[in-house]
Protein backbone atom coordinates (compact mmCIF):
# COMPACT_ATOMS: atom_id res chain seq x y z
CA UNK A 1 0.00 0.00 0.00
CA UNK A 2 1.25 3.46 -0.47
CA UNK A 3 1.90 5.96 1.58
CA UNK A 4 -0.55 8.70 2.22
CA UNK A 5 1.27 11.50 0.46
CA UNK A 6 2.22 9.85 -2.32
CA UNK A 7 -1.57 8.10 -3.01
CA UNK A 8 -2.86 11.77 -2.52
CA UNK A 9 -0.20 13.00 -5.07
CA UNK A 10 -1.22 10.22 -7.77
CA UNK A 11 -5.02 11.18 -7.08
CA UNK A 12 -4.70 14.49 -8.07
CA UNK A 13 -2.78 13.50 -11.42
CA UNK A 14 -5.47 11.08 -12.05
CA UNK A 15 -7.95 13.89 -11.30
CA UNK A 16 -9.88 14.59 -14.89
CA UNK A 17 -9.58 18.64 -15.31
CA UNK A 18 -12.81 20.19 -16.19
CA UNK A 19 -13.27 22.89 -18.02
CA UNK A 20 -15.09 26.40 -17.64
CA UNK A 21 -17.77 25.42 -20.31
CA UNK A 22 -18.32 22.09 -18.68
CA UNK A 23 -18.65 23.64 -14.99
CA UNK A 24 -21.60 26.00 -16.27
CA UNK A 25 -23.21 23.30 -18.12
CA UNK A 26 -23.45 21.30 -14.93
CA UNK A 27 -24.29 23.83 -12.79
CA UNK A 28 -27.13 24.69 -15.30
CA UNK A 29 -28.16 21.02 -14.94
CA UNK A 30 -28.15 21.07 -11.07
CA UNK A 31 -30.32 24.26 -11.07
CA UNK A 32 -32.58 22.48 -13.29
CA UNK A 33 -33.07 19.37 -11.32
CA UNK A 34 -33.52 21.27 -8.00
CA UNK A 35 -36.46 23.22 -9.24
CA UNK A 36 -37.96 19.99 -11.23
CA UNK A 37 -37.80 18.62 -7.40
CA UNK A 38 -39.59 21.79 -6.01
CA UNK A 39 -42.65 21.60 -8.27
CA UNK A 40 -42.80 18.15 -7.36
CA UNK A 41 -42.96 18.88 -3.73
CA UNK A 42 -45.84 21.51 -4.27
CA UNK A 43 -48.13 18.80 -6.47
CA UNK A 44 -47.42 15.92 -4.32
CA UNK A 45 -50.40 15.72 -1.34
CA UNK A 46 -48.75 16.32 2.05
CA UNK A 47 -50.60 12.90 3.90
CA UNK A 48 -49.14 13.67 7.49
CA UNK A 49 -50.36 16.64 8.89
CA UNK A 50 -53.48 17.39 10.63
CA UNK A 51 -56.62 18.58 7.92
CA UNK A 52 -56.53 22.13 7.51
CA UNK A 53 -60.88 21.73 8.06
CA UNK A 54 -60.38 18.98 10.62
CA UNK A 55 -57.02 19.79 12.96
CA UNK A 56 -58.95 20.40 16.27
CA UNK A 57 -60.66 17.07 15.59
CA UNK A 58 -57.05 15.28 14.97
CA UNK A 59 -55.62 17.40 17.78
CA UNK A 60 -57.88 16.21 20.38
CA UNK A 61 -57.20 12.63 19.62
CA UNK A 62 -53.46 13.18 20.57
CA UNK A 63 -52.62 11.47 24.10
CA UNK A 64 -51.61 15.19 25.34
CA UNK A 65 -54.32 16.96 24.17
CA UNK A 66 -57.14 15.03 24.27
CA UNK A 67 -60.25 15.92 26.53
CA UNK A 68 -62.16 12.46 27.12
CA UNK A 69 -61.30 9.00 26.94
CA UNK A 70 -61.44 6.86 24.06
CA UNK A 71 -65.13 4.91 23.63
CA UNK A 72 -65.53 1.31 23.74
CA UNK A 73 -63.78 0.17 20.49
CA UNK A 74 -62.90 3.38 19.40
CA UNK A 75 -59.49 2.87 17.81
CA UNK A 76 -56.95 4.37 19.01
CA UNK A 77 -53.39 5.73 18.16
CA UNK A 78 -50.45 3.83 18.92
CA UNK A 79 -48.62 6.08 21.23
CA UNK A 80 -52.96 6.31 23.27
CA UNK A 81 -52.27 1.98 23.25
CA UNK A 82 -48.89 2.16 24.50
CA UNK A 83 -50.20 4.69 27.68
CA UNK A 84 -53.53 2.54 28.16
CA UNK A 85 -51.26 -0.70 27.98
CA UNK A 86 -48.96 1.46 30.56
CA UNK A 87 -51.71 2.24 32.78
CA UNK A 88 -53.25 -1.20 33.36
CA UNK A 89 -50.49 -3.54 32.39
CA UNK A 90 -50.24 -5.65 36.23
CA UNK A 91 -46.70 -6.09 35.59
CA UNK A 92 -46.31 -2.38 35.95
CA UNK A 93 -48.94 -1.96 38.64
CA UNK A 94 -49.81 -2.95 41.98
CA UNK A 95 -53.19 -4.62 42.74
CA UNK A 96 -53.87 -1.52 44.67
CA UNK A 97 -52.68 0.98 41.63
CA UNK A 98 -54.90 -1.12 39.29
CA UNK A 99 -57.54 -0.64 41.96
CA UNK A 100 -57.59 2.79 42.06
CA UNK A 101 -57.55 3.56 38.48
CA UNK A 102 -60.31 2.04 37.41
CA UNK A 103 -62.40 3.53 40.54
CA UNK A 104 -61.02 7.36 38.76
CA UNK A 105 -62.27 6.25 35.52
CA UNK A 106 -65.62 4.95 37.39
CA UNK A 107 -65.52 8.70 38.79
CA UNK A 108 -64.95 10.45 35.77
CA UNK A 109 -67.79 7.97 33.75
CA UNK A 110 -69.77 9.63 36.68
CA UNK A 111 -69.29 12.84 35.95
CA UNK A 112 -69.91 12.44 32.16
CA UNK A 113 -73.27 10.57 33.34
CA UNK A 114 -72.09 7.08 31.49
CA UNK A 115 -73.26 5.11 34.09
CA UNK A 116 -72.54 1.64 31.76
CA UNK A 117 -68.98 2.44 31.60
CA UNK A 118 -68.87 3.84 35.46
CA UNK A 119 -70.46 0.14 36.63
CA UNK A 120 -67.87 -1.77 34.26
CA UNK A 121 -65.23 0.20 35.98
CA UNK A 122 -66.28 -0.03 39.36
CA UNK A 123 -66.74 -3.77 38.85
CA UNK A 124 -62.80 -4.21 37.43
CA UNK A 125 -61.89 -2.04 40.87
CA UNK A 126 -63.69 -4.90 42.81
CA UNK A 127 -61.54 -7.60 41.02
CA UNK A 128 -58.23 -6.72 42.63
CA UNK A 129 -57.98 -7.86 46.79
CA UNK A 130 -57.77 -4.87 48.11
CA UNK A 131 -57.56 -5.64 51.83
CA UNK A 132 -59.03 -2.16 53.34
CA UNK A 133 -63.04 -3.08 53.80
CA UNK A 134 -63.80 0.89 54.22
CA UNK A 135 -61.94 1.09 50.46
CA UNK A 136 -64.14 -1.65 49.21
CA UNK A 137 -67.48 -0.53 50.75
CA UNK A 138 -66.52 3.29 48.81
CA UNK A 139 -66.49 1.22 45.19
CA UNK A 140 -69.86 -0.62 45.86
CA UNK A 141 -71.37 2.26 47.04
CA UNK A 142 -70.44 3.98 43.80
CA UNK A 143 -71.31 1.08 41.74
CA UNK A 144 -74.29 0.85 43.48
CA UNK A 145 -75.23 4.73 42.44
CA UNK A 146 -74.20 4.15 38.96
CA UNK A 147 -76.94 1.29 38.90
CA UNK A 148 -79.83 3.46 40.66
CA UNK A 149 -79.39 6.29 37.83
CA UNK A 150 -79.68 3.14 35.07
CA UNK A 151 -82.90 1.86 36.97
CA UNK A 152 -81.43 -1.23 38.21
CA UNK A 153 -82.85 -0.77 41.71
CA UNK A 154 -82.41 -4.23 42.35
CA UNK A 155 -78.73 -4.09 41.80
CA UNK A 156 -77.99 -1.13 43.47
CA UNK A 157 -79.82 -2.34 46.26
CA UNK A 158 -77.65 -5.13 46.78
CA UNK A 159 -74.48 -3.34 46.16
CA UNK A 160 -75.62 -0.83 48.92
CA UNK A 161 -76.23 -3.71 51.44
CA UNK A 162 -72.68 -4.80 51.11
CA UNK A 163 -71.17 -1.74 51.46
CA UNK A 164 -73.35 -1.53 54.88
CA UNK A 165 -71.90 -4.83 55.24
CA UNK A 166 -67.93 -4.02 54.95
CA UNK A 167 -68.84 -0.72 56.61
CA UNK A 168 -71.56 -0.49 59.25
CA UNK A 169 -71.23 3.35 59.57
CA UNK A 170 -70.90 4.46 56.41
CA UNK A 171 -74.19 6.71 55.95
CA UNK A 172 -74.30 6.82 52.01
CA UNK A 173 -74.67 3.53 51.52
CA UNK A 174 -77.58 3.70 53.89
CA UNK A 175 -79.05 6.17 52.17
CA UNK A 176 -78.64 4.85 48.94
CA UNK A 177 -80.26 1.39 50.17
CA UNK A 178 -83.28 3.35 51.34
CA UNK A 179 -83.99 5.19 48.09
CA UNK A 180 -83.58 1.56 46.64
CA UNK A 181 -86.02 0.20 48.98
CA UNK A 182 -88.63 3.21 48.43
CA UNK A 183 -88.50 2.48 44.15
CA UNK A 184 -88.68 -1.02 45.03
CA UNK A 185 -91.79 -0.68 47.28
CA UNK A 186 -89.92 -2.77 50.11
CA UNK A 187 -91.83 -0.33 52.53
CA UNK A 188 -90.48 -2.55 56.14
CA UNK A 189 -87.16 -2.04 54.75
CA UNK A 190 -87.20 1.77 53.69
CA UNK A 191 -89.03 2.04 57.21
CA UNK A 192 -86.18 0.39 58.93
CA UNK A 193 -83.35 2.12 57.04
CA UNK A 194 -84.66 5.27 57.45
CA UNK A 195 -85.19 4.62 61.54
CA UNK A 196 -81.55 3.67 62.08
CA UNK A 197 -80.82 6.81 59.56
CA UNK A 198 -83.02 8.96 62.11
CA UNK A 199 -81.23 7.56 65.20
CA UNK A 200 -77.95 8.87 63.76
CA UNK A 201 -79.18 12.11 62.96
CA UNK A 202 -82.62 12.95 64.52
CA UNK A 203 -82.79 16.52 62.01
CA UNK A 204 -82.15 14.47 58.73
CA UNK A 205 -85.40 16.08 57.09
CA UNK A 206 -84.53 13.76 53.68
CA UNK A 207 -85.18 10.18 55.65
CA UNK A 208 -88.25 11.92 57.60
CA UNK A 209 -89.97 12.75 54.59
CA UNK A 210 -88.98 9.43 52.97
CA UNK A 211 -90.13 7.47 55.80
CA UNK A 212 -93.53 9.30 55.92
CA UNK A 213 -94.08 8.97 52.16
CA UNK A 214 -93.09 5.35 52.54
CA UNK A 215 -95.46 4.71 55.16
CA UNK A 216 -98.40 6.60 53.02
CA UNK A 217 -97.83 4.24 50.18
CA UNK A 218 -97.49 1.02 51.88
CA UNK A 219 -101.65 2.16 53.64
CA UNK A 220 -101.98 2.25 50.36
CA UNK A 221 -101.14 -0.52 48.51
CA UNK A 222 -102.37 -2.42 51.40
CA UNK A 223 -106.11 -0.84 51.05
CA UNK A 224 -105.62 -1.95 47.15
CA UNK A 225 -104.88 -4.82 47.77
CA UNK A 226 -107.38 -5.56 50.14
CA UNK A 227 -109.62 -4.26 47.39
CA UNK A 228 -107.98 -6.75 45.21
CA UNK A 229 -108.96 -9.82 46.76
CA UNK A 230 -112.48 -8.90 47.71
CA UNK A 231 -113.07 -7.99 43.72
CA UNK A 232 -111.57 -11.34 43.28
CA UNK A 233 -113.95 -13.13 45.83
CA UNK A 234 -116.55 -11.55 44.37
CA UNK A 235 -115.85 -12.56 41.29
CA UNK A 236 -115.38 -16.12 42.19
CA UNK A 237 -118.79 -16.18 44.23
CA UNK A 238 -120.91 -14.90 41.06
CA UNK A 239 -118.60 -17.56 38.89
CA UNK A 240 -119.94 -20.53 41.73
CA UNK A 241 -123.60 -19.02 41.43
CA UNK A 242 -123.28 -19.37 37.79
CA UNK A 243 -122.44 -22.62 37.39
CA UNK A 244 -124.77 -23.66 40.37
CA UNK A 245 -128.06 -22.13 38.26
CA UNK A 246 -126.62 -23.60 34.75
CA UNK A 247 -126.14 -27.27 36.60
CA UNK A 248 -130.07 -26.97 37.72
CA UNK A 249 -131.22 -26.12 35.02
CA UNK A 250 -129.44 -28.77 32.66
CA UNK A 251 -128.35 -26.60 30.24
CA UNK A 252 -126.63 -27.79 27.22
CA UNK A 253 -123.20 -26.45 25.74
CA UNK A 254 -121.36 -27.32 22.73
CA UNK A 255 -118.29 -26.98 24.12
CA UNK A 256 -116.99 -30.08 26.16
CA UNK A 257 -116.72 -29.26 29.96
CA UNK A 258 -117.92 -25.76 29.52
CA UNK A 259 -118.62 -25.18 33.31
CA UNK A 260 -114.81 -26.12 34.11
CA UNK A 261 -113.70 -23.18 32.40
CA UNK A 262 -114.62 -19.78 31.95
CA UNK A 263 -112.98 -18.94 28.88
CA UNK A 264 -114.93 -21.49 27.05
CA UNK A 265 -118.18 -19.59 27.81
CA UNK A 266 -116.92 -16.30 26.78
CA UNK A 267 -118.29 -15.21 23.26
CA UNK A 268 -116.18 -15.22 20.45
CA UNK A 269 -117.94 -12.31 18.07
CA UNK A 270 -116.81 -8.78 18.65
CA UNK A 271 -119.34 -6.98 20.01
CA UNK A 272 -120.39 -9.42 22.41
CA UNK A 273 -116.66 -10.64 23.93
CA UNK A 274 -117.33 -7.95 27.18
CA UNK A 275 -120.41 -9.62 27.95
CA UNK A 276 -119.92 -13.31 29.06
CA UNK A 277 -123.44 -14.68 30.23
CA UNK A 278 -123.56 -13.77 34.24
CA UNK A 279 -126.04 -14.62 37.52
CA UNK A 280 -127.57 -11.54 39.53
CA UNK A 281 -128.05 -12.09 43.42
CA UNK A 282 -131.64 -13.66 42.81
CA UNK A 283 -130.48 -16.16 40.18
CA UNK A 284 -131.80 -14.30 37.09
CA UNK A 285 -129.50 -15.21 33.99
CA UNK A 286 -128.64 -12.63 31.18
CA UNK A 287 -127.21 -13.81 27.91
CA UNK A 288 -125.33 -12.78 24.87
CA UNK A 289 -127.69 -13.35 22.07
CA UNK A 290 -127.30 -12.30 18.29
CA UNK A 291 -130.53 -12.35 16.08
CA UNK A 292 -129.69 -13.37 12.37
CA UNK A 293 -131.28 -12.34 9.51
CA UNK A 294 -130.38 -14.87 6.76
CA UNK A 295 -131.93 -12.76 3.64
CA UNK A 296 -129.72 -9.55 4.29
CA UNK A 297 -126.69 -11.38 5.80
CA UNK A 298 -126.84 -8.83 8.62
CA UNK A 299 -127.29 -9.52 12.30
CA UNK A 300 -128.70 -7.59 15.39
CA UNK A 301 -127.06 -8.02 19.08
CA UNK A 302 -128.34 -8.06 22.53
CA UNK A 303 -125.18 -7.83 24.70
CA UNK A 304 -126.81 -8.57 28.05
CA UNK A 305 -130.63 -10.39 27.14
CA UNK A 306 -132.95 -10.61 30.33
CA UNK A 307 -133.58 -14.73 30.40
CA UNK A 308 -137.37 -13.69 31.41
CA UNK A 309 -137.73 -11.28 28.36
CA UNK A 310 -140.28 -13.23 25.99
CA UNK A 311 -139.42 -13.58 22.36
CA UNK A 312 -142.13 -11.61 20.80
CA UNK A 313 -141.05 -8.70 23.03
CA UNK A 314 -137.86 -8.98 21.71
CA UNK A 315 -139.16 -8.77 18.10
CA UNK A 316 -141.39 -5.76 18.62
CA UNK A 317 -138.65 -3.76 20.23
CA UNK A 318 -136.31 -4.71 17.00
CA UNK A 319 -139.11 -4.07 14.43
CA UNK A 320 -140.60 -0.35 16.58
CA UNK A 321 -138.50 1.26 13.60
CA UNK A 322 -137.94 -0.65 10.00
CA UNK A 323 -134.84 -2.58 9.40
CA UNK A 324 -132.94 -0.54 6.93
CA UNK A 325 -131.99 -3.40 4.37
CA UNK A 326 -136.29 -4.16 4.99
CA UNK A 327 -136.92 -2.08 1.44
CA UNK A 328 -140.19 -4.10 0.77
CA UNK A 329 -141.26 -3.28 4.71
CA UNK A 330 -142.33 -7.07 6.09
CA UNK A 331 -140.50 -7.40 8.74
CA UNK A 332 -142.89 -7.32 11.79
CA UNK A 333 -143.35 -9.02 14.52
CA UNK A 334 -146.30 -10.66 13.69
CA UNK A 335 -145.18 -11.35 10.10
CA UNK A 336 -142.15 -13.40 11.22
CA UNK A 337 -140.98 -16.53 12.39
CA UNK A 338 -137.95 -17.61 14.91
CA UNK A 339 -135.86 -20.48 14.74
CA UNK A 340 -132.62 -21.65 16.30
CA UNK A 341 -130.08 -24.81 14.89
CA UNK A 342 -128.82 -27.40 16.94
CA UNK A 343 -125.63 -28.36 15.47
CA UNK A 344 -124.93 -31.86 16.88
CA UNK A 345 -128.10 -33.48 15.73
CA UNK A 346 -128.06 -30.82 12.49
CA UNK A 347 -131.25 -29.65 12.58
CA UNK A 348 -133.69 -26.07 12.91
CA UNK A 349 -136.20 -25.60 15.34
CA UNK A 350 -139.02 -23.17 14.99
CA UNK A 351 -139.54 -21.23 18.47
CA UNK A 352 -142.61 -20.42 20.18
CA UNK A 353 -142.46 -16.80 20.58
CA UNK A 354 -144.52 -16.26 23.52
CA UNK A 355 -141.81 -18.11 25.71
CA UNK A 356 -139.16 -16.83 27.49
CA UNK A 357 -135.41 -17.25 26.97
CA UNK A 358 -135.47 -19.07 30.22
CA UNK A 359 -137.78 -21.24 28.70
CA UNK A 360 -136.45 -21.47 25.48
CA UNK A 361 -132.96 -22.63 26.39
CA UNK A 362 -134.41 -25.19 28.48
CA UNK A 363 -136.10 -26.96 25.35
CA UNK A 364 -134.08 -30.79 25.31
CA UNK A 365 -133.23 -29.48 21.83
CA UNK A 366 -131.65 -26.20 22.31
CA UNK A 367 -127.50 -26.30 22.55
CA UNK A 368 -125.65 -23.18 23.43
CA UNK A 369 -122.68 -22.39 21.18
CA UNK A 370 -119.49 -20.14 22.48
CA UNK A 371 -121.68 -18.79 25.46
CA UNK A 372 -124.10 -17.25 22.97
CA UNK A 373 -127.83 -17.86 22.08
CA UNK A 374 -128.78 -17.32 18.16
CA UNK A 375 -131.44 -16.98 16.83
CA UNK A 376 -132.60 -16.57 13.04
CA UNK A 377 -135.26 -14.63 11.82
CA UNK A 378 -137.45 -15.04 8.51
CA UNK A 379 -140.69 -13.83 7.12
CA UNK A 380 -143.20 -16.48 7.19
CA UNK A 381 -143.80 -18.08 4.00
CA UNK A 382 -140.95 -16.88 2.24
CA UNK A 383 -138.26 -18.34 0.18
CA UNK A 384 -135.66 -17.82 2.81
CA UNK A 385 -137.85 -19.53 4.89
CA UNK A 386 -138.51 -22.23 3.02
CA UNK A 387 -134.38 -22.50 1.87
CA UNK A 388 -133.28 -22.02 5.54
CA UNK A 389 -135.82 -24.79 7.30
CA UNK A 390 -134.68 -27.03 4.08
CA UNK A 391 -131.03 -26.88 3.58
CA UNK A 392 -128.86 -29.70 4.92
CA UNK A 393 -126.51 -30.20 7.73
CA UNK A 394 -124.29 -32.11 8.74
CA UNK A 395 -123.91 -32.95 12.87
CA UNK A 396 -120.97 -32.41 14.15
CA UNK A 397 -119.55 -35.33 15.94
CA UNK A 398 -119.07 -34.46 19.08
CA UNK A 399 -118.27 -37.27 22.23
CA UNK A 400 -118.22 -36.01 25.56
């Protein structure tokens, strides 16, 4: 190898000389390519900056500027991960670091009224063995008032109690329990909470008026209830004088077992559903009846039918004004004829009009069908008449 001096003597008379021309030329070319550079630089889209319409938006998601925590799978930014994975990592943390910072963020969920997040955090707080009780009755206390603003009485309830549990004297949770108790209408409880609330602090005007509203609504919901049950023996008496007067009198239902259940003697059509055939204190039945009028397809309804009303009564109160589909004006009482159909043995009976209901249902013939009585009316003589009485049926095979 050479020495120094003399390689740095043979470089410079290897050194190609260049001339004046050749130095502009390149210097021209140099000046060129800088400013072919430049005009690149102002086409080309700068892609890492903040957006000029946008840059508080992007600035607030920065770890040091940022106002409010990320939401629930909100991505985040890599250096937000690396703090968050900071802040919670255990191997960094000691159960009681990792304790309290999920009770702050329960705290600061509080503030910005996200109760959902608050109870998550609280609950994560209560993972960690934290061996102070007093600490532990402070996070379900607040977990318990983050469930009583979501409505979940029952929750915060029990929360409370526990608290009271770890922490005999601590006053919140008592309070909290007896505002639990009140929306839960545990009255004995809310009384009790607010008497050892009262013993503590005589003056506390809050428990007094709770426990005196408390005590209002448990008189009551004890008088309704009382109400309650007497509607409901009421209703079972009339239901056991009903039956008793239908078993006398033998009457006959369609329905199989119709006296075991109620629903089966409710009626089916519309505007007769409300009135289910019912027993007055002297034994008088009423009925559900529908009068049919096979020529005009159109019905009449009596929702609640007197059982010692007589058939031709019945007619002259439907015929005091003329049916509207009656253009030809027959329809009379005196001019018309009633029948009812018995569907097991599939036939029509014509029905003595001067009888009663009572009387009427009590024919060995007559079946009740649904709860309901009907009837069919027809002018006498007619074609409809003579079609309706005429027309075949089939029984219906019924075994009881």
């Amino acid at each position: 190898m050479l020495p120094y001096g003399v390689r740095n003597m043979a470089e410079k008379q290897t050194k190609k000389v260049v001339s004046e021309q050749e130095r502009l030329e390149l210097a021209a070319q140099l000046d060129k390519d800088l400013d072919a550079f430049i005009s690149s630089l102002e086409k080309r889209r700068y892609t890492e900056g903040w957006p000029e319409d946008r840059w508080e938006e992007e600035m607030a998601k920065h770890p040091f500027f940022m106002q409010k925590s990320p939401e629930p799978g909100e991505k985040m930014s890599p250096l937000m991960e690396g703090l968050q994975q900071l802040k919670y990592d255990p191997l960094e943390n000691t159960e009681q670091e990792l304790a309290d910072t999920y009770k702050e963020d329960g705290k600061f969920y509080m503030q910005h009224r996200k109760f959902r997040m608050a109870v998550l955090s609280y609950t994560e707080a209560l993972r960690y063995k934290v061996g102070d009780a007093a600490y532990k009755a402070v996070l379900y206390n607040n977990r318990s008032a983050a469930n009583y603003m979501l409505k979940n009485f029952r929750t915060s309830l029990q929360d409370a109690q526990k608290a009271l549990e770890l922490n005999p004297d601590y006053e919140k949770a008592r309070w909290r329990a007896a505002q639990c108790a009140s929306a839960l209408d545990r009255f004995v409880l809310c009384v009790e909470l607010c008497d050892t609330i009262l013993q503590r602090d005589p003056t506390n005007s809050a428990a007094i008026d709770m426990r005196k509203a408390c005590l209002t609504r448990q008189a009551a919901q004890n008088r309704d209830l009382r109400k309650e049950a007497r509607q409901e023996r009421e209703k079972q008496q009339k239901w056991e004088r009903l039956v008793a007067e239908l078993q006398q009198r033998m009457v006959k239902f369609e329905e199989r077992n119709a006296l075991e259940d109620e629903r089966k003697l409710k009626p089916r059509l519309a505007p007769l559903e409300d009135f289910m055939v019912s027993c007055d204190e002297n034994g008088v039945l009423s009925w559900p009846v529908v009068f049919c009028y096979p020529e005009f397809h159109t019905t009449d309804f009596q929702q609640q039918l007197s059982e010692t009303t007589r058939i031709q009564e019945v007619l002259e109160q439907l015929f005091a004004e003329p049916l509207e589909c009656d253009k030809a004006r027959v329809y009379r009482a005196s001019k018309v004829n009633v029948y009812y159909e018995n569907r097991i043995l599939g036939f029509a009976y014509m029905v003595d009009k001067n009888k009663t209901i009572r009387e009427i249902v009590a024919e060995r013939s007559f079946v009740v069908f649904q709860g309901t009585l009907t009837f069919y009316i027809l002018v006498k003589g007619s074609k409809q008449e003579e079609s309706f009485v005429t027309q075949t049926r089939i029984p219906l095979k019924i075994n009881y």
